C-alpha atoms as an extended CHARMM CRD file, in Angstrom:
* protein
*
       251  EXT
         1         1  MET       CA            -42.2640000000       -3.5730000000       41.4840000000  PROA      1               0.0000000000
         2         2  GLU       CA            -42.7520000000       -1.4700000000       44.5540000000  PROA      2               0.0000000000
         3         3  VAL       CA            -46.1620000000       -2.2070000000       45.5060000000  PROA      3               0.0000000000
         4         4  LYS       CA            -45.6980000000       -4.3170000000       48.7180000000  PROA      4               0.0000000000
         5         5  ASP       CA            -48.4480000000       -3.6810000000       51.2060000000  PROA      5               0.0000000000
         6         6  LYS       CA            -50.2030000000       -0.9630000000       49.1550000000  PROA      6               0.0000000000
         7         7  ILE       CA            -54.1580000000       -0.9310000000       49.2650000000  PROA      7               0.0000000000
         8         8  VAL       CA            -55.3240000000       -1.3340000000       45.7910000000  PROA      8               0.0000000000
         9         9  ILE       CA            -58.9560000000       -1.2880000000       44.4020000000  PROA      9               0.0000000000
        10        10  VAL       CA            -59.3140000000       -2.9410000000       40.8810000000  PROA      10              0.0000000000
        11        11  THR       CA            -62.8540000000       -2.3580000000       39.4900000000  PROA      11              0.0000000000
        12        12  GLY       CA            -64.3040000000       -4.9260000000       37.0110000000  PROA      12              0.0000000000
        13        13  ALA       CA            -61.7420000000       -7.3460000000       38.5090000000  PROA      13              0.0000000000
        14        14  GLY       CA            -64.0410000000      -10.5680000000       37.9440000000  PROA      14              0.0000000000
        15        15  SER       CA            -62.4580000000      -11.2570000000       34.7360000000  PROA      15              0.0000000000
        16        16  GLY       CA            -60.3420000000      -10.2160000000       31.8480000000  PROA      16              0.0000000000
        17        17  ILE       CA            -57.6610000000       -7.6440000000       32.2780000000  PROA      17              0.0000000000
        18        18  GLY       CA            -59.1000000000       -6.6400000000       35.6210000000  PROA      18              0.0000000000
        19        19  ALA       CA            -58.6090000000      -10.1700000000       36.8780000000  PROA      19              0.0000000000
        20        20  ALA       CA            -55.1230000000      -10.4050000000       35.5880000000  PROA      20              0.0000000000
        21        21  THR       CA            -54.3240000000       -6.9250000000       37.2340000000  PROA      21              0.0000000000
        22        22  ALA       CA            -55.7640000000       -8.0220000000       40.6370000000  PROA      22              0.0000000000
        23        23  LYS       CA            -53.7360000000      -11.1850000000       40.7130000000  PROA      23              0.0000000000
        24        24  HSD       CA            -50.5150000000       -9.5000000000       39.4130000000  PROA      24              0.0000000000
        25        25  PHE       CA            -50.8620000000       -6.7960000000       42.2060000000  PROA      25              0.0000000000
        26        26  ALA       CA            -51.1740000000       -9.6320000000       44.7750000000  PROA      26              0.0000000000
        27        27  LYS       CA            -48.0930000000      -11.4570000000       43.1880000000  PROA      27              0.0000000000
        28        28  HSD       CA            -46.1410000000       -8.3690000000       44.0150000000  PROA      28              0.0000000000
        29        29  GLN       CA            -47.4460000000       -8.3970000000       47.5310000000  PROA      29              0.0000000000
        30        30  ALA       CA            -50.0240000000       -5.6310000000       47.4830000000  PROA      30              0.0000000000
        31        31  ILE       CA            -53.3320000000       -5.9580000000       49.3640000000  PROA      31              0.0000000000
        32        32  VAL       CA            -56.0720000000       -6.2380000000       46.7850000000  PROA      32              0.0000000000
        33        33  VAL       CA            -59.7790000000       -5.2480000000       46.9060000000  PROA      33              0.0000000000
        34        34  VAL       CA            -61.4510000000       -7.3900000000       43.9980000000  PROA      34              0.0000000000
        35        35  SER       CA            -64.4340000000       -5.2240000000       42.8100000000  PROA      35              0.0000000000
        36        36  ASP       CA            -67.0900000000       -6.2800000000       40.2000000000  PROA      36              0.0000000000
        37        37  ILE       CA            -70.7350000000       -5.7150000000       39.4060000000  PROA      37              0.0000000000
        38        38  LYS       CA            -70.9020000000       -9.6500000000       39.6760000000  PROA      38              0.0000000000
        39        39  GLU       CA            -69.9230000000      -10.8010000000       42.9870000000  PROA      39              0.0000000000
        40        40  GLU       CA            -69.5680000000      -14.3650000000       42.3380000000  PROA      40              0.0000000000
        41        41  LYS       CA            -66.7390000000      -13.5590000000       39.7040000000  PROA      41              0.0000000000
        42        42  ALA       CA            -65.0350000000      -11.3200000000       42.3440000000  PROA      42              0.0000000000
        43        43  GLN       CA            -65.2970000000      -14.0850000000       44.7320000000  PROA      43              0.0000000000
        44        44  LYS       CA            -63.6210000000      -16.4460000000       42.6340000000  PROA      44              0.0000000000
        45        45  ILE       CA            -60.6460000000      -14.1280000000       41.8790000000  PROA      45              0.0000000000
        46        46  ALA       CA            -60.3120000000      -13.2810000000       45.5010000000  PROA      46              0.0000000000
        47        47  LYS       CA            -60.2810000000      -16.9380000000       46.3450000000  PROA      47              0.0000000000
        48        48  GLU       CA            -57.2950000000      -17.5580000000       43.6650000000  PROA      48              0.0000000000
        49        49  ILE       CA            -55.2920000000      -14.7380000000       45.4370000000  PROA      49              0.0000000000
        50        50  LEU       CA            -55.9940000000      -16.0630000000       48.9370000000  PROA      50              0.0000000000
        51        51  GLU       CA            -55.0360000000      -19.4560000000       47.9420000000  PROA      51              0.0000000000
        52        52  GLN       CA            -51.7020000000      -18.2490000000       46.8770000000  PROA      52              0.0000000000
        53        53  GLY       CA            -50.8350000000      -16.9000000000       50.1240000000  PROA      53              0.0000000000
        54        54  SER       CA            -51.7950000000      -13.1660000000       49.3700000000  PROA      54              0.0000000000
        55        55  ASP       CA            -54.2890000000      -10.7920000000       50.9870000000  PROA      55              0.0000000000
        56        56  ALA       CA            -57.5490000000       -9.8960000000       49.0690000000  PROA      56              0.0000000000
        57        57  THR       CA            -61.0990000000       -8.7710000000       49.8490000000  PROA      57              0.0000000000
        58        58  VAL       CA            -64.2410000000       -8.3890000000       47.7940000000  PROA      58              0.0000000000
        59        59  ILE       CA            -66.4730000000       -5.4520000000       47.5860000000  PROA      59              0.0000000000
        60        60  ALA       CA            -69.0800000000       -5.6070000000       45.0190000000  PROA      60              0.0000000000
        61        61  ALA       CA            -70.0220000000       -2.3070000000       43.1020000000  PROA      61              0.0000000000
        62        62  ASN       CA            -71.7330000000       -0.9970000000       40.0080000000  PROA      62              0.0000000000
        63        63  VAL       CA            -69.5750000000        1.7620000000       38.9450000000  PROA      63              0.0000000000
        64        64  THR       CA            -72.7040000000        3.4940000000       37.1540000000  PROA      64              0.0000000000
        65        65  GLN       CA            -74.0320000000        3.9960000000       40.7240000000  PROA      65              0.0000000000
        66        66  ILE       CA            -72.4660000000        6.9990000000       42.7160000000  PROA      66              0.0000000000
        67        67  ASP       CA            -73.5990000000        5.5170000000       46.0010000000  PROA      67              0.0000000000
        68        68  GLU       CA            -72.0160000000        2.3270000000       45.3810000000  PROA      68              0.0000000000
        69        69  VAL       CA            -68.7680000000        3.6590000000       44.4650000000  PROA      69              0.0000000000
        70        70  GLU       CA            -68.7390000000        5.8360000000       47.3070000000  PROA      70              0.0000000000
        71        71  GLN       CA            -69.2670000000        2.7150000000       49.5960000000  PROA      71              0.0000000000
        72        72  LEU       CA            -66.4050000000        1.0760000000       47.6410000000  PROA      72              0.0000000000
        73        73  ILE       CA            -64.0020000000        3.5600000000       48.9210000000  PROA      73              0.0000000000
        74        74  THR       CA            -65.6040000000        4.0200000000       52.3060000000  PROA      74              0.0000000000
        75        75  LYS       CA            -65.6140000000        0.4270000000       52.9350000000  PROA      75              0.0000000000
        76        76  THR       CA            -61.9750000000       -0.2560000000       51.7670000000  PROA      76              0.0000000000
        77        77  VAL       CA            -60.7470000000        2.7520000000       53.9650000000  PROA      77              0.0000000000
        78        78  SER       CA            -62.7390000000        1.5490000000       56.8980000000  PROA      78              0.0000000000
        79        79  LYS       CA            -60.9260000000       -1.9370000000       56.6160000000  PROA      79              0.0000000000
        80        80  TYR       CA            -57.4880000000       -0.9580000000       55.7080000000  PROA      80              0.0000000000
        81        81  GLY       CA            -57.1690000000        2.6820000000       56.6060000000  PROA      81              0.0000000000
        82        82  ARG       CA            -56.3230000000        4.2420000000       53.4910000000  PROA      82              0.0000000000
        83        83  LEU       CA            -56.4350000000        3.8990000000       49.6420000000  PROA      83              0.0000000000
        84        84  ASP       CA            -53.0600000000        3.8540000000       47.8330000000  PROA      84              0.0000000000
        85        85  ILE       CA            -54.0150000000        2.8160000000       44.2220000000  PROA      85              0.0000000000
        86        86  MET       CA            -57.5150000000        3.0170000000       42.2870000000  PROA      86              0.0000000000
        87        87  VAL       CA            -57.4520000000        0.9410000000       38.9090000000  PROA      87              0.0000000000
        88        88  ASN       CA            -60.5240000000        2.0350000000       36.9550000000  PROA      88              0.0000000000
        89        89  ASN       CA            -60.8350000000       -1.2060000000       34.6820000000  PROA      89              0.0000000000
        90        90  ALA       CA            -64.5850000000       -1.8030000000       34.7210000000  PROA      90              0.0000000000
        91        91  GLY       CA            -65.8170000000       -1.4240000000       30.9440000000  PROA      91              0.0000000000
        92        92  ILE       CA            -67.9930000000       -2.9050000000       28.3880000000  PROA      92              0.0000000000
        93        93  GLY       CA            -68.8110000000       -2.8200000000       24.8200000000  PROA      93              0.0000000000
        94        94  PRO       CA            -71.9610000000       -2.1990000000       22.6360000000  PROA      94              0.0000000000
        95        95  LYS       CA            -74.3690000000       -5.0880000000       22.0320000000  PROA      95              0.0000000000
        96        96  HSD       CA            -74.4100000000       -3.9880000000       18.2570000000  PROA      96              0.0000000000
        97        97  MET       CA            -71.6210000000       -2.6470000000       16.3830000000  PROA      97              0.0000000000
        98        98  THR       CA            -72.9330000000       -0.5210000000       13.4570000000  PROA      98              0.0000000000
        99        99  ARG       CA            -72.5820000000        2.6960000000       11.8400000000  PROA      99              0.0000000000
       100       100  THR       CA            -73.3210000000        5.8970000000       13.7300000000  PROA      100             0.0000000000
       101       101  ALA       CA            -76.8310000000        6.7650000000       12.1270000000  PROA      101             0.0000000000
       102       102  ASP       CA            -77.9410000000        3.2480000000       13.1170000000  PROA      102             0.0000000000
       103       103  TYR       CA            -76.5110000000        3.1020000000       16.5290000000  PROA      103             0.0000000000
       104       104  THR       CA            -78.8980000000        2.3870000000       19.3370000000  PROA      104             0.0000000000
       105       105  LEU       CA            -79.5220000000        4.4980000000       22.1420000000  PROA      105             0.0000000000
       106       106  GLU       CA            -79.3080000000        1.7850000000       24.4390000000  PROA      106             0.0000000000
       107       107  ASP       CA            -75.7910000000        1.0330000000       23.3640000000  PROA      107             0.0000000000
       108       108  TRP       CA            -74.8030000000        4.6280000000       23.5020000000  PROA      108             0.0000000000
       109       109  ASP       CA            -76.1610000000        5.1980000000       26.9920000000  PROA      109             0.0000000000
       110       110  SER       CA            -75.1090000000        1.8510000000       28.6400000000  PROA      110             0.0000000000
       111       111  VAL       CA            -71.5200000000        1.9560000000       27.3850000000  PROA      111             0.0000000000
       112       112  ILE       CA            -70.8940000000        5.7270000000       28.1750000000  PROA      112             0.0000000000
       113       113  ALA       CA            -72.3930000000        5.0020000000       31.6560000000  PROA      113             0.0000000000
       114       114  VAL       CA            -70.0460000000        2.3850000000       32.3740000000  PROA      114             0.0000000000
       115       115  ASN       CA            -66.7280000000        3.3530000000       30.5950000000  PROA      115             0.0000000000
       116       116  GLN       CA            -67.0520000000        7.1700000000       30.8380000000  PROA      116             0.0000000000
       117       117  THR       CA            -69.2930000000        8.0420000000       33.9020000000  PROA      117             0.0000000000
       118       118  GLY       CA            -68.2000000000        5.2120000000       35.8820000000  PROA      118             0.0000000000
       119       119  VAL       CA            -64.4550000000        6.3160000000       35.6170000000  PROA      119             0.0000000000
       120       120  PHE       CA            -65.5060000000        9.8490000000       36.5040000000  PROA      120             0.0000000000
       121       121  TYR       CA            -67.3820000000        8.5620000000       39.3960000000  PROA      121             0.0000000000
       122       122  CYS       CA            -64.5610000000        6.2680000000       40.5950000000  PROA      122             0.0000000000
       123       123  MET       CA            -61.8470000000        9.0340000000       40.1320000000  PROA      123             0.0000000000
       124       124  LYS       CA            -64.0290000000       11.6820000000       41.9830000000  PROA      124             0.0000000000
       125       125  SER       CA            -64.4170000000        9.3510000000       44.8150000000  PROA      125             0.0000000000
       126       126  ALA       CA            -60.9140000000        8.0920000000       45.2200000000  PROA      126             0.0000000000
       127       127  LEU       CA            -59.2570000000       11.3920000000       44.9280000000  PROA      127             0.0000000000
       128       128  LYS       CA            -61.3500000000       12.7790000000       47.6880000000  PROA      128             0.0000000000
       129       129  GLN       CA            -59.7030000000       10.2260000000       49.7510000000  PROA      129             0.0000000000
       130       130  MET       CA            -56.2250000000       10.4510000000       48.4920000000  PROA      130             0.0000000000
       131       131  VAL       CA            -56.1880000000       14.4200000000       49.0420000000  PROA      131             0.0000000000
       132       132  LYS       CA            -57.1340000000       13.6660000000       52.3490000000  PROA      132             0.0000000000
       133       133  GLN       CA            -54.4180000000       11.2200000000       53.0110000000  PROA      133             0.0000000000
       134       134  GLY       CA            -51.7820000000       13.0980000000       51.2430000000  PROA      134             0.0000000000
       135       135  GLY       CA            -51.2490000000       10.9230000000       48.1910000000  PROA      135             0.0000000000
       136       136  GLY       CA            -52.2950000000        8.1730000000       45.9690000000  PROA      136             0.0000000000
       137       137  ASN       CA            -52.0070000000        6.6430000000       42.4710000000  PROA      137             0.0000000000
       138       138  ILE       CA            -54.9800000000        6.1940000000       39.8520000000  PROA      138             0.0000000000
       139       139  VAL       CA            -54.4870000000        4.0550000000       36.6470000000  PROA      139             0.0000000000
       140       140  ASN       CA            -57.3380000000        4.1080000000       34.1540000000  PROA      140             0.0000000000
       141       141  ILE       CA            -57.8070000000        1.6120000000       31.5090000000  PROA      141             0.0000000000
       142       142  ALA       CA            -58.5050000000        3.2310000000       28.2130000000  PROA      142             0.0000000000
       143       143  SER       CA            -57.9720000000        1.7140000000       24.8060000000  PROA      143             0.0000000000
       144       144  LEU       CA            -56.3150000000        1.9590000000       21.4270000000  PROA      144             0.0000000000
       145       145  ALA       CA            -59.8190000000        3.0190000000       20.6430000000  PROA      145             0.0000000000
       146       146  GLY       CA            -59.3350000000        6.0900000000       22.9500000000  PROA      146             0.0000000000
       147       147  LEU       CA            -56.3740000000        7.1620000000       20.5300000000  PROA      147             0.0000000000
       148       148  LYS       CA            -57.8180000000        6.3610000000       16.8910000000  PROA      148             0.0000000000
       149       149  ALA       CA            -61.0320000000        5.7060000000       15.3010000000  PROA      149             0.0000000000
       150       150  SER       CA            -62.9970000000        2.4020000000       15.9380000000  PROA      150             0.0000000000
       151       151  LEU       CA            -65.2160000000        1.4530000000       13.0890000000  PROA      151             0.0000000000
       152       152  ASN       CA            -68.9250000000        0.8080000000       14.0310000000  PROA      152             0.0000000000
       153       153  ASN       CA            -68.0830000000        1.3330000000       17.4740000000  PROA      153             0.0000000000
       154       154  LEU       CA            -69.1280000000        4.9550000000       18.2830000000  PROA      154             0.0000000000
       155       155  SER       CA            -69.8780000000        4.7230000000       22.0670000000  PROA      155             0.0000000000
       156       156  TYR       CA            -66.8990000000        2.7330000000       22.9480000000  PROA      156             0.0000000000
       157       157  CYS       CA            -64.4480000000        4.8430000000       20.8610000000  PROA      157             0.0000000000
       158       158  ALA       CA            -66.2170000000        8.0080000000       22.4860000000  PROA      158             0.0000000000
       159       159  SER       CA            -65.8090000000        6.8720000000       25.9590000000  PROA      159             0.0000000000
       160       160  LYS       CA            -62.4060000000        5.8080000000       25.5710000000  PROA      160             0.0000000000
       161       161  PHE       CA            -61.1600000000        8.9380000000       24.2910000000  PROA      161             0.0000000000
       162       162  ALA       CA            -62.9940000000       10.6120000000       27.1880000000  PROA      162             0.0000000000
       163       163  VAL       CA            -60.8290000000        8.4850000000       29.5940000000  PROA      163             0.0000000000
       164       164  VAL       CA            -57.7210000000        9.3890000000       28.0840000000  PROA      164             0.0000000000
       165       165  GLY       CA            -58.9070000000       13.3500000000       28.4650000000  PROA      165             0.0000000000
       166       166  MET       CA            -59.8890000000       12.7940000000       31.9840000000  PROA      166             0.0000000000
       167       167  THR       CA            -56.6830000000       11.2390000000       32.7990000000  PROA      167             0.0000000000
       168       168  LYS       CA            -54.6020000000       14.1820000000       31.4800000000  PROA      168             0.0000000000
       169       169  SER       CA            -56.8740000000       16.7170000000       32.8760000000  PROA      169             0.0000000000
       170       170  ALA       CA            -56.9140000000       15.4470000000       36.4790000000  PROA      170             0.0000000000
       171       171  ALA       CA            -53.4250000000       14.4260000000       36.5000000000  PROA      171             0.0000000000
       172       172  LEU       CA            -52.6880000000       18.0830000000       35.8740000000  PROA      172             0.0000000000
       173       173  GLU       CA            -54.9580000000       19.3330000000       38.6100000000  PROA      173             0.0000000000
       174       174  TYR       CA            -53.6130000000       16.9070000000       41.1300000000  PROA      174             0.0000000000
       175       175  ALA       CA            -49.6550000000       16.8670000000       40.4860000000  PROA      175             0.0000000000
       176       176  THR       CA            -49.0740000000       19.2690000000       43.5780000000  PROA      176             0.0000000000
       177       177  LYS       CA            -50.9730000000       16.7410000000       45.6660000000  PROA      177             0.0000000000
       178       178  ASN       CA            -48.6840000000       13.8440000000       45.4770000000  PROA      178             0.0000000000
       179       179  ILE       CA            -51.2930000000       12.0140000000       43.2030000000  PROA      179             0.0000000000
       180       180  ARG       CA            -50.3410000000       10.4340000000       39.7930000000  PROA      180             0.0000000000
       181       181  ILE       CA            -52.6740000000        9.6160000000       37.3530000000  PROA      181             0.0000000000
       182       182  ASN       CA            -51.9080000000        7.6780000000       34.2530000000  PROA      182             0.0000000000
       183       183  ALA       CA            -53.6950000000        5.3710000000       31.5760000000  PROA      183             0.0000000000
       184       184  VAL       CA            -53.1040000000        2.3020000000       29.8070000000  PROA      184             0.0000000000
       185       185  CYS       CA            -54.4730000000        1.7610000000       26.1050000000  PROA      185             0.0000000000
       186       186  PRO       CA            -54.5510000000       -1.8000000000       25.0140000000  PROA      186             0.0000000000
       187       187  GLY       CA            -54.8990000000       -2.8820000000       21.5910000000  PROA      187             0.0000000000
       188       188  TYR       CA            -56.7530000000       -6.0310000000       20.4440000000  PROA      188             0.0000000000
       189       189  THR       CA            -56.1510000000       -8.2470000000       23.6930000000  PROA      189             0.0000000000
       190       190  GLU       CA            -57.6160000000      -11.5290000000       24.6610000000  PROA      190             0.0000000000
       191       191  SER       CA            -60.9710000000      -11.0370000000       26.2570000000  PROA      191             0.0000000000
       192       192  ALA       CA            -64.6410000000      -11.2370000000       26.2680000000  PROA      192             0.0000000000
       193       193  LEU       CA            -64.7480000000       -8.0330000000       24.2370000000  PROA      193             0.0000000000
       194       194  LEU       CA            -62.3450000000       -9.5000000000       21.6430000000  PROA      194             0.0000000000
       195       195  ASP       CA            -64.3840000000      -12.6240000000       21.4110000000  PROA      195             0.0000000000
       196       196  LYS       CA            -67.3440000000      -10.5910000000       20.6400000000  PROA      196             0.0000000000
       197       197  LEU       CA            -65.5930000000       -8.6870000000       18.0530000000  PROA      197             0.0000000000
       198       198  LEU       CA            -64.1610000000      -11.9540000000       16.3240000000  PROA      198             0.0000000000
       199       199  SER       CA            -67.8690000000      -13.0940000000       16.2590000000  PROA      199             0.0000000000
       200       200  VAL       CA            -68.8710000000      -10.3470000000       13.7270000000  PROA      200             0.0000000000
       201       201  ARG       CA            -67.5220000000      -12.1760000000       10.7740000000  PROA      201             0.0000000000
       202       202  PRO       CA            -65.8110000000      -15.4700000000        9.7550000000  PROA      202             0.0000000000
       203       203  ASP       CA            -62.5630000000      -13.7210000000        8.4690000000  PROA      203             0.0000000000
       204       204  MET       CA            -62.3300000000      -11.1880000000       11.3260000000  PROA      204             0.0000000000
       205       205  ASP       CA            -59.5330000000      -12.9200000000       13.1860000000  PROA      205             0.0000000000
       206       206  GLN       CA            -57.4710000000      -12.7430000000        9.9700000000  PROA      206             0.0000000000
       207       207  ARG       CA            -58.6370000000       -9.1650000000        9.3130000000  PROA      207             0.0000000000
       208       208  LEU       CA            -57.4110000000       -7.9310000000       12.7750000000  PROA      208             0.0000000000
       209       209  LYS       CA            -54.3140000000       -9.8790000000       12.8300000000  PROA      209             0.0000000000
       210       210  SER       CA            -53.2810000000       -8.4310000000        9.6700000000  PROA      210             0.0000000000
       211       211  VAL       CA            -53.2050000000       -4.8750000000       11.0670000000  PROA      211             0.0000000000
       212       212  ILE       CA            -51.0770000000       -5.9920000000       14.0120000000  PROA      212             0.0000000000
       213       213  PRO       CA            -47.2930000000       -5.8620000000       13.1880000000  PROA      213             0.0000000000
       214       214  MET       CA            -46.7260000000       -8.4600000000       15.8270000000  PROA      214             0.0000000000
       215       215  LYS       CA            -49.4600000000      -10.6310000000       14.2150000000  PROA      215             0.0000000000
       216       216  ARG       CA            -50.8140000000      -11.8800000000       17.6050000000  PROA      216             0.0000000000
       217       217  TYR       CA            -53.3470000000      -10.3760000000       20.1690000000  PROA      217             0.0000000000
       218       218  GLY       CA            -52.0170000000       -9.0990000000       23.6220000000  PROA      218             0.0000000000
       219       219  GLN       CA            -52.5360000000      -11.0920000000       26.7580000000  PROA      219             0.0000000000
       220       220  ALA       CA            -54.4620000000       -9.7850000000       29.8230000000  PROA      220             0.0000000000
       221       221  GLU       CA            -51.4420000000      -10.4350000000       31.9150000000  PROA      221             0.0000000000
       222       222  GLU       CA            -49.2180000000       -8.2270000000       29.7440000000  PROA      222             0.0000000000
       223       223  ILE       CA            -51.5260000000       -5.2660000000       30.0360000000  PROA      223             0.0000000000
       224       224  ALA       CA            -51.7620000000       -6.0690000000       33.9770000000  PROA      224             0.0000000000
       225       225  ASP       CA            -47.6660000000       -5.8450000000       33.9830000000  PROA      225             0.0000000000
       226       226  ALA       CA            -47.9050000000       -2.1020000000       32.8830000000  PROA      226             0.0000000000
       227       227  VAL       CA            -50.6870000000       -1.3390000000       35.1390000000  PROA      227             0.0000000000
       228       228  VAL       CA            -48.8110000000       -2.3030000000       38.2750000000  PROA      228             0.0000000000
       229       229  TRP       CA            -45.6680000000       -0.7320000000       36.9840000000  PROA      229             0.0000000000
       230       230  LEU       CA            -47.4860000000        2.5570000000       36.5010000000  PROA      230             0.0000000000
       231       231  ALA       CA            -48.9430000000        2.1660000000       39.8150000000  PROA      231             0.0000000000
       232       232  SER       CA            -45.7430000000        1.3880000000       41.6260000000  PROA      232             0.0000000000
       233       233  ASP       CA            -43.1870000000        3.4630000000       43.1980000000  PROA      233             0.0000000000
       234       234  ASN       CA            -40.6670000000        2.7100000000       40.1140000000  PROA      234             0.0000000000
       235       235  THR       CA            -42.4610000000        5.5320000000       38.3020000000  PROA      235             0.0000000000
       236       236  LYS       CA            -42.7940000000        8.5620000000       40.6070000000  PROA      236             0.0000000000
       237       237  PHE       CA            -42.2300000000       11.1730000000       37.8150000000  PROA      237             0.0000000000
       238       238  ILE       CA            -44.7430000000        9.6520000000       35.4830000000  PROA      238             0.0000000000
       239       239  THR       CA            -48.1530000000       11.2090000000       35.4210000000  PROA      239             0.0000000000
       240       240  GLY       CA            -50.7080000000       12.1080000000       32.6140000000  PROA      240             0.0000000000
       241       241  GLN       CA            -49.3690000000        9.5650000000       30.1370000000  PROA      241             0.0000000000
       242       242  THR       CA            -51.2000000000        6.9440000000       28.1410000000  PROA      242             0.0000000000
       243       243  ILE       CA            -49.0950000000        3.9790000000       27.7010000000  PROA      243             0.0000000000
       244       244  THR       CA            -50.2560000000        1.9830000000       24.6020000000  PROA      244             0.0000000000
       245       245  LEU       CA            -49.9030000000       -1.8470000000       24.3550000000  PROA      245             0.0000000000
       246       246  ASP       CA            -50.8700000000       -2.8880000000       20.9580000000  PROA      246             0.0000000000
       247       247  GLY       CA            -48.1280000000       -5.0130000000       19.2250000000  PROA      247             0.0000000000
       248       248  GLY       CA            -47.5250000000       -2.0830000000       17.1470000000  PROA      248             0.0000000000
       249       249  THR       CA            -50.9770000000       -1.5650000000       15.6750000000  PROA      249             0.0000000000
       250       250  SER       CA            -50.8810000000        2.2550000000       16.1200000000  PROA      250             0.0000000000
       251       251  LEU       CA            -47.8300000000        2.3460000000       13.9160000000  PROA      251             0.0000000000
């Protein structure tokens, strides 16, 4: 895939899909800025990339803080001169999965802050730079829960529907500016979020796999492959799209 020497920021890159995506970009010879709220996790992923002979640097950032997001972009451009690709992956789930009437304000506020407002801050800041330099590419990590209902998961579902909407709206606005914006919508993928969901009840693993036609969970590397493809020069005529990777669950 054509991403060689592209300057890439991946948020939430310390683990899961973010880590897999950072490493996959590096495998294809991109230059990766590994960003995460937990700097020690980001350092670990960057170290793995460097040990494989690729280029990576760490810039810690909390995506719920606009000043930290702006510093992330500023520091990247100061070091590398530009920002070619922004992958907005940082995301969390609620502490308690429960029905809407019982949903806690803490879970609503925290999930919306990271998953929705955080993506907005990152898009806003990255787009300013991309317009200035004459082009760029953004890939947002949404979810199957951004396309269909997700039981007892209101804030997560709302935030991911928002990411899909923001992706489409911004893609329309910046299509004439040589900036493409797309999203991926993973289904049940092996990650910390899935582990939390599986812990809700003993038969959850069986219940989830029963609705997945492929009868397995996705791998972070499989999602990363789609992200890098969308961000590459192989997909120059694709913008405003949501690519669903769910083993057929949405069918």
